[in-house]
PDB file of C-alpha atoms in Angstrom:
ATOM      1  CA  MET A 112       2.715  -7.394 -11.848  1.00  0.00           C
ATOM      2  CA  LEU A 113       5.301  -7.291  -9.562  1.00  0.00           C
ATOM      3  CA  PHE A 114       5.581 -10.169  -7.810  1.00  0.00           C
ATOM      4  CA  VAL A 115       7.080 -11.755 -10.487  1.00  0.00           C
ATOM      5  CA  ILE A 116       8.943  -8.951 -12.096  1.00  0.00           C
ATOM      6  CA  HIS A 117      10.822  -8.758  -9.074  1.00  0.00           C
ATOM      7  CA  ALA A 118      11.564 -12.637  -8.583  1.00  0.00           C
ATOM      8  CA  ALA A 119      13.575 -11.519 -11.758  1.00  0.00           C
ATOM      9  CA  ASN A 120      15.006  -8.341 -10.325  1.00  0.00           C
ATOM     10  CA  SER A 121      16.365 -11.264  -7.517  1.00  0.00           C
ATOM     11  CA  ALA A 122      17.354 -13.794  -9.080  1.00  0.00           C
ATOM     12  CA  ARG A 123      18.933 -11.412 -11.675  1.00  0.00           C
ATOM     13  CA  ASN A 124      19.386  -8.209 -11.008  1.00  0.00           C
ATOM     14  CA  LEU A 125      20.437  -8.026  -7.061  1.00  0.00           C
ATOM     15  CA  ASP A 126      22.427 -12.504  -8.236  1.00  0.00           C
ATOM     16  CA  LEU A 127      19.879 -13.740  -4.970  1.00  0.00           C
ATOM     17  CA  THR A 128      19.825 -18.234  -4.689  1.00  0.00           C
ATOM     18  CA  ALA A 129      16.230 -19.098  -4.906  1.00  0.00           C
ATOM     19  CA  GLY A 130      16.810 -19.717  -0.820  1.00  0.00           C
ATOM     20  CA  VAL A 131      17.261 -15.932  -0.220  1.00  0.00           C
ATOM     21  CA  ILE A 132      14.359 -14.879  -2.399  1.00  0.00           C
ATOM     22  CA  GLY A 133      11.883 -17.609  -0.794  1.00  0.00           C
ATOM     23  CA  THR A 134      13.933 -16.925   2.770  1.00  0.00           C
ATOM     24  CA  ALA A 135      12.611 -13.711   1.980  1.00  0.00           C
ATOM     25  CA  ILE A 136       9.096 -14.634   1.226  1.00  0.00           C
ATOM     26  CA  GLY A 137       8.497 -15.872   4.395  1.00  0.00           C
ATOM     27  CA  ILE A 138       9.696 -12.579   6.683  1.00  0.00           C
ATOM     28  CA  GLY A 139       6.964 -11.355   3.846  1.00  0.00           C
ATOM     29  CA  ALA A 140       4.502 -13.744   5.250  1.00  0.00           C
ATOM     30  CA  THR A 141       5.428 -13.024   8.735  1.00  0.00           C
ATOM     31  CA  GLY A 142       4.798  -9.190   8.287  1.00  0.00           C
ATOM     32  CA  SER A 143       1.372 -10.402   7.078  1.00  0.00           C
ATOM     33  CA  LEU A 144       0.918 -12.518   9.952  1.00  0.00           C
ATOM     34  CA  LEU A 145       1.874  -9.625  11.963  1.00  0.00           C
ATOM     35  CA  GLY A 146      -0.659  -6.426   9.770  1.00  0.00           C
ATOM     36  CA  ALA A 147      -3.380  -9.437  10.225  1.00  0.00           C
ATOM     37  CA  VAL A 148      -3.194  -8.972  14.236  1.00  0.00           C
ATOM     38  CA  ILE A 149      -1.959  -5.635  14.980  1.00  0.00           C
ATOM     39  CA  ALA A 150      -4.959  -4.518  12.030  1.00  0.00           C
ATOM     40  CA  PRO A 151      -8.287  -4.017  13.570  1.00  0.00           C
ATOM     41  CA  ARG A 152      -5.574  -2.286  17.247  1.00  0.00           C
ATOM     42  CA  LEU A 153      -4.745  -0.003  14.471  1.00  0.00           C
ATOM     43  CA  SER A 154      -8.118   0.825  13.670  1.00  0.00           C
ATOM     44  CA  ARG A 155      -8.742   1.163  17.335  1.00  0.00           C
ATOM     45  CA  TRP A 156      -6.425   3.776  17.385  1.00  0.00           C
ATOM     46  CA  ILE A 157      -5.929   5.986  13.940  1.00  0.00           C
ATOM     47  CA  GLY A 158      -9.444   4.771  13.135  1.00  0.00           C
ATOM     48  CA  ILE A 159     -10.107   2.483   9.935  1.00  0.00           C
ATOM     49  CA  GLY A 160     -10.866   5.361   7.625  1.00  0.00           C
ATOM     50  CA  ARG A 161      -6.826   6.000   8.205  1.00  0.00           C
ATOM     51  CA  SER A 162      -5.858   2.461   8.366  1.00  0.00           C
ATOM     52  CA  ILE A 163      -7.134   1.595   5.528  1.00  0.00           C
ATOM     53  CA  ALA A 164      -5.620   5.318   3.146  1.00  0.00           C
ATOM     54  CA  VAL A 165      -2.363   3.343   5.448  1.00  0.00           C
ATOM     55  CA  GLY A 166      -3.151   0.101   4.083  1.00  0.00           C
ATOM     56  CA  ALA A 167      -2.750   1.142   1.058  1.00  0.00           C
ATOM     57  CA  VAL A 168       0.667   3.378   0.704  1.00  0.00           C
ATOM     58  CA  LEU A 169       2.765   0.520   3.347  1.00  0.00           C
ATOM     59  CA  PHE A 170       1.816  -1.961   0.132  1.00  0.00           C
ATOM     60  CA  PRO A 171       2.845  -0.869  -2.553  1.00  0.00           C
ATOM     61  CA  ALA A 172       5.958   1.501  -1.787  1.00  0.00           C
ATOM     62  CA  PRO A 173       8.484  -0.851  -0.202  1.00  0.00           C
ATOM     63  CA  ILE A 174       8.685  -2.753  -3.623  1.00  0.00           C
ATOM     64  CA  ALA A 175      10.912   0.701  -4.255  1.00  0.00           C
ATOM     65  CA  LEU A 176      12.854  -1.284  -1.387  1.00  0.00           C
ATOM     66  CA  ILE A 177      13.936  -3.585  -3.959  1.00  0.00           C
ATOM     67  CA  ALA A 178      14.616  -1.892  -7.246  1.00  0.00           C
ATOM     68  CA  ALA A 179      17.236   0.630  -5.251  1.00  0.00           C
ATOM     69  CA  ALA A 180      18.626  -2.448  -3.455  1.00  0.00           C
ATOM     70  CA  ASP A 181      22.571  -2.942  -4.056  1.00  0.00           C
ATOM     71  CA  GLY A 182      25.514  -3.626  -1.892  1.00  0.00           C
ATOM     72  CA  PRO A 183      26.680  -6.901  -0.796  1.00  0.00           C
ATOM     73  CA  MET A 184      24.658 -10.178  -0.376  1.00  0.00           C
ATOM     74  CA  TRP A 185      23.172  -9.380   3.490  1.00  0.00           C
ATOM     75  CA  ALA A 186      22.095  -5.947   2.763  1.00  0.00           C
ATOM     76  CA  ARG A 187      20.655  -6.781  -0.879  1.00  0.00           C
ATOM     77  CA  THR A 188      19.031  -9.798   0.961  1.00  0.00           C
ATOM     78  CA  GLY A 189      18.218  -7.654   3.738  1.00  0.00           C
ATOM     79  CA  ALA A 190      16.433  -5.146   1.333  1.00  0.00           C
ATOM     80  CA  LEU A 191      13.815  -8.066   0.403  1.00  0.00           C
ATOM     81  CA  GLY A 192      13.658  -9.110   3.093  1.00  0.00           C
ATOM     82  CA  ALA A 193      12.356  -5.655   4.560  1.00  0.00           C
ATOM     83  CA  ALA A 194      10.287  -4.375   0.789  1.00  0.00           C
ATOM     84  CA  GLU A 195       7.945  -7.632   1.760  1.00  0.00           C
ATOM     85  CA  PHE A 196       7.675  -7.931   5.196  1.00  0.00           C
ATOM     86  CA  LEU A 197       5.950  -3.892   5.329  1.00  0.00           C
ATOM     87  CA  SER A 198       4.698  -4.891   1.827  1.00  0.00           C
ATOM     88  CA  GLY A 199       2.921  -8.262   3.561  1.00  0.00           C
ATOM     89  CA  PHE A 200       1.911  -5.980   6.251  1.00  0.00           C
ATOM     90  CA  GLY A 201       0.511  -3.012   4.289  1.00  0.00           C
ATOM     91  CA  VAL A 202      -1.767  -5.609   2.830  1.00  0.00           C
ATOM     92  CA  MET A 203      -3.051  -7.062   5.174  1.00  0.00           C
ATOM     93  CA  LEU A 204      -3.793  -3.676   7.458  1.00  0.00           C
ATOM     94  CA  PHE A 205      -5.684  -2.712   3.624  1.00  0.00           C
ATOM     95  CA  ASP A 206      -7.837  -5.288   3.593  1.00  0.00           C
ATOM     96  CA  VAL A 207      -8.356  -6.071   7.136  1.00  0.00           C
ATOM     97  CA  ASN A 208     -10.043  -3.006   7.453  1.00  0.00           C
ATOM     98  CA  LEU A 209     -11.629  -2.475   4.051  1.00  0.00           C
ATOM     99  CA  ASN A 210     -13.242  -6.055   3.805  1.00  0.00           C
ATOM    100  CA  SER A 211     -14.750  -4.851   7.357  1.00  0.00           C
ATOM    101  CA  LEU A 212     -15.787  -2.095   6.335  1.00  0.00           C
ATOM    102  CA  GLN A 213     -17.729  -3.766   3.528  1.00  0.00           C
ATOM    103  CA  THR A 214     -19.558  -5.467   5.579  1.00  0.00           C
ATOM    104  CA  SER A 215     -20.997  -2.788   7.316  1.00  0.00           C
ATOM    105  CA  VAL A 216     -21.800  -0.605   5.041  1.00  0.00           C
ATOM    106  CA  ILE A 217     -22.791  -3.627   2.537  1.00  0.00           C
ATOM    107  CA  PRO A 218     -26.531  -5.368   2.697  1.00  0.00           C
ATOM    108  CA  ASP A 219     -26.703  -9.056   3.637  1.00  0.00           C
ATOM    109  CA  GLY A 220     -28.611  -9.701   0.226  1.00  0.00           C
ATOM    110  CA  MET A 221     -25.751  -7.291  -2.088  1.00  0.00           C
ATOM    111  CA  ARG A 222     -22.726  -8.898   0.266  1.00  0.00           C
ATOM    112  CA  SER A 223     -22.009 -11.874  -2.081  1.00  0.00           C
ATOM    113  CA  ARG A 224     -22.800 -10.181  -5.133  1.00  0.00           C
ATOM    114  CA  VAL A 225     -20.338  -7.747  -3.994  1.00  0.00           C
ATOM    115  CA  ALA A 226     -18.040  -9.827  -2.575  1.00  0.00           C
ATOM    116  CA  GLY A 227     -17.941 -11.560  -6.918  1.00  0.00           C
ATOM    117  CA  ALA A 228     -17.674  -8.269  -8.392  1.00  0.00           C
ATOM    118  CA  TYR A 229     -15.418  -7.323  -6.596  1.00  0.00           C
ATOM    119  CA  SER A 230     -13.423 -10.449  -6.810  1.00  0.00           C
ATOM    120  CA  THR A 231     -13.651 -10.640 -10.601  1.00  0.00           C
ATOM    121  CA  LEU A 232     -12.200  -7.208 -10.859  1.00  0.00           C
ATOM    122  CA  ASN A 233      -9.225  -7.731  -8.082  1.00  0.00           C
ATOM    123  CA  TYR A 234      -7.856 -10.998  -9.744  1.00  0.00           C
ATOM    124  CA  GLY A 235      -9.191 -10.387 -13.590  1.00  0.00           C
ATOM    125  CA  ILE A 236      -7.133  -7.203 -13.632  1.00  0.00           C
ATOM    126  CA  ARG A 237      -3.762  -9.675 -13.241  1.00  0.00           C
ATOM    127  CA  PRO A 238      -3.411 -11.130 -16.097  1.00  0.00           C
ATOM    128  CA  LEU A 239      -3.094  -7.373 -17.592  1.00  0.00           C
ATOM    129  CA  GLY A 240      -1.271  -6.246 -15.117  1.00  0.00           C
ATOM    130  CA  ALA A 241       1.345  -8.779 -15.668  1.00  0.00           C
ATOM    131  CA  VAL A 242       1.601  -8.470 -19.538  1.00  0.00           C
ATOM    132  CA  THR A 243       2.182  -4.368 -18.874  1.00  0.00           C
ATOM    133  CA  GLY A 244       5.126  -5.706 -16.162  1.00  0.00           C
ATOM    134  CA  GLY A 245       6.439  -7.646 -19.060  1.00  0.00           C
ATOM    135  CA  LEU A 246       6.596  -5.368 -21.226  1.00  0.00           C
ATOM    136  CA  LEU A 247       7.504  -2.694 -19.239  1.00  0.00           C
ATOM    137  CA  ALA A 248      10.163  -4.827 -17.985  1.00  0.00           C
ATOM    138  CA  THR A 249      11.448  -5.823 -21.024  1.00  0.00           C
ATOM    139  CA  THR A 250      11.590  -2.291 -23.010  1.00  0.00           C
ATOM    140  CA  ALA A 251      12.844  -0.079 -19.641  1.00  0.00           C
ATOM    141  CA  GLY A 252      14.050  -2.952 -17.286  1.00  0.00           C
ATOM    142  CA  LEU A 253      13.214  -4.003 -13.921  1.00  0.00           C
ATOM    143  CA  ARG A 254      14.678  -2.043 -10.968  1.00  0.00           C
ATOM    144  CA  GLU A 255      13.008   0.848 -13.696  1.00  0.00           C
ATOM    145  CA  THR A 256       9.790  -1.296 -13.688  1.00  0.00           C
ATOM    146  CA  LEU A 257       9.701  -1.819  -9.955  1.00  0.00           C
ATOM    147  CA  VAL A 258       9.559   1.926  -9.297  1.00  0.00           C
ATOM    148  CA  ILE A 259       6.939   2.193 -11.525  1.00  0.00           C
ATOM    149  CA  GLY A 260       4.690  -0.429 -10.322  1.00  0.00           C
ATOM    150  CA  ALA A 261       5.387   1.224  -6.839  1.00  0.00           C
ATOM    151  CA  ALA A 262       4.759   4.208  -7.407  1.00  0.00           C
ATOM    152  CA  GLY A 263       1.880   3.554  -9.753  1.00  0.00           C
ATOM    153  CA  GLY A 264       0.451   1.597  -6.305  1.00  0.00           C
ATOM    154  CA  VAL A 265       1.425   4.522  -4.305  1.00  0.00           C
ATOM    155  CA  LEU A 266      -0.739   6.782  -6.105  1.00  0.00           C
ATOM    156  CA  SER A 267      -3.840   4.603  -5.741  1.00  0.00           C
ATOM    157  CA  LEU A 268      -3.760   6.693  -2.704  1.00  0.00           C
ATOM    158  CA  LEU A 269      -5.565   9.484  -4.523  1.00  0.00           C
ATOM    159  CA  TRP A 270      -9.429   7.671  -5.696  1.00  0.00           C
ATOM    160  CA  LEU A 271      -8.870   6.624  -1.879  1.00  0.00           C
ATOM    161  CA  LEU A 272      -8.609  10.594  -0.551  1.00  0.00           C
ATOM    162  CA  PRO A 273     -11.299  12.177  -1.732  1.00  0.00           C
ATOM    163  CA  SER A 274     -14.200   9.607  -0.819  1.00  0.00           C
ATOM    164  CA  PRO A 275     -15.227   9.216   2.157  1.00  0.00           C
ATOM    165  CA  ILE A 276     -13.386   6.494   3.651  1.00  0.00           C
ATOM    166  CA  PRO A 277     -10.261   8.259   5.260  1.00  0.00           C
ATOM    167  CA  GLY A 278     -13.297   9.620   7.665  1.00  0.00           C
ATOM    168  CA  ILE A 279     -14.369   7.382   9.089  1.00  0.00           C
ATOM    169  CA  ARG A 280     -12.980   5.866  12.298  1.00  0.00           C
ATOM    170  CA  SER A 281     -15.257   3.195  13.576  1.00  0.00           C
ATOM    171  CA  LEU A 282     -16.954   0.807  12.483  1.00  0.00           C
ATOM    172  CA  ALA A 283     -19.750   0.408  15.263  1.00  0.00           C
ATOM    173  CA  PRO A 284     -23.298   1.829  14.086  1.00  0.00           C
ATOM    174  CA  ASP A 285     -23.886   4.215  16.511  1.00  0.00           C
ATOM    175  CA  ALA A 286     -20.169   6.362  16.630  1.00  0.00           C
ATOM    176  CA  PRO A 287     -21.691   9.337  15.036  1.00  0.00           C
ATOM    177  CA  GLU A 288     -17.695   9.876  13.255  1.00  0.00           C
ATOM    178  CA  ARG A 289     -18.785   6.710  11.565  1.00  0.00           C
ATOM    179  CA  GLN A 290     -22.023   8.194  11.054  1.00  0.00           C
ATOM    180  CA  ALA A 291     -20.687  11.888   9.022  1.00  0.00           C
ATOM    181  CA  PRO A 292     -18.363  10.257   6.263  1.00  0.00           C
ATOM    182  CA  ILE A 293     -20.612   7.537   5.464  1.00  0.00           C
ATOM    183  CA  SER A 294     -23.781   9.633   4.922  1.00  0.00           C
ATOM    184  CA  ALA A 295     -22.229  11.969   2.882  1.00  0.00           C
ATOM    185  CA  GLY A 296     -20.017   9.758   0.569  1.00  0.00           C
ATOM    186  CA  ARG A 297     -24.299   8.631  -0.026  1.00  0.00           C
ATOM    187  CA  LYS A 298     -25.381  12.304  -0.829  1.00  0.00           C
ATOM    188  CA  ARG A 299     -22.667  12.507  -2.418  1.00  0.00           C
ATOM    189  CA  ALA A 300     -22.651   9.376  -5.406  1.00  0.00           C
ATOM    190  CA  GLY A 301     -26.430   8.959  -5.117  1.00  0.00           C
ATOM    191  CA  GLY A 302     -26.945  13.183  -6.134  1.00  0.00           C
TER     192      GLY A 302
END
């Protein structure tokens, strides 16, 4: 939803050229690369669960910067580039650590089925998000839709916080920080 809306907003409201928008997206790719490189180190420092939580906020929150962008061309371009960079960094922080966690807790024989179900939900919901975003942008406006999308993305943290994930420090099999949160989560889920 947000990618299409932010491209339309960047061209219409920010009056940026295709080249400037493409450069900002390239800056976002740099943020993604840096996030993928730093994710393992950061997870060792603050814990894998906290890294996932930080990524869950850092991925959508910067989109609000695009909605707030105003002023001279350099300021609008800088806001778009910063938002893309931070969002790219956040999505990699989230994805690298979540994929590592999933790999460590899902039995080998179930991994491809779980990955298939996860991908079906993740990619299957996107057309619905695109239609919803288009309808919302048409009725409320592009900037407003960006703010709503960013806020909605940040609110996804509310699903994550009550789970055992934020308490996981390490994926090492013998790490006491890993055993307590995961086994507590299995008890809750299993009854």
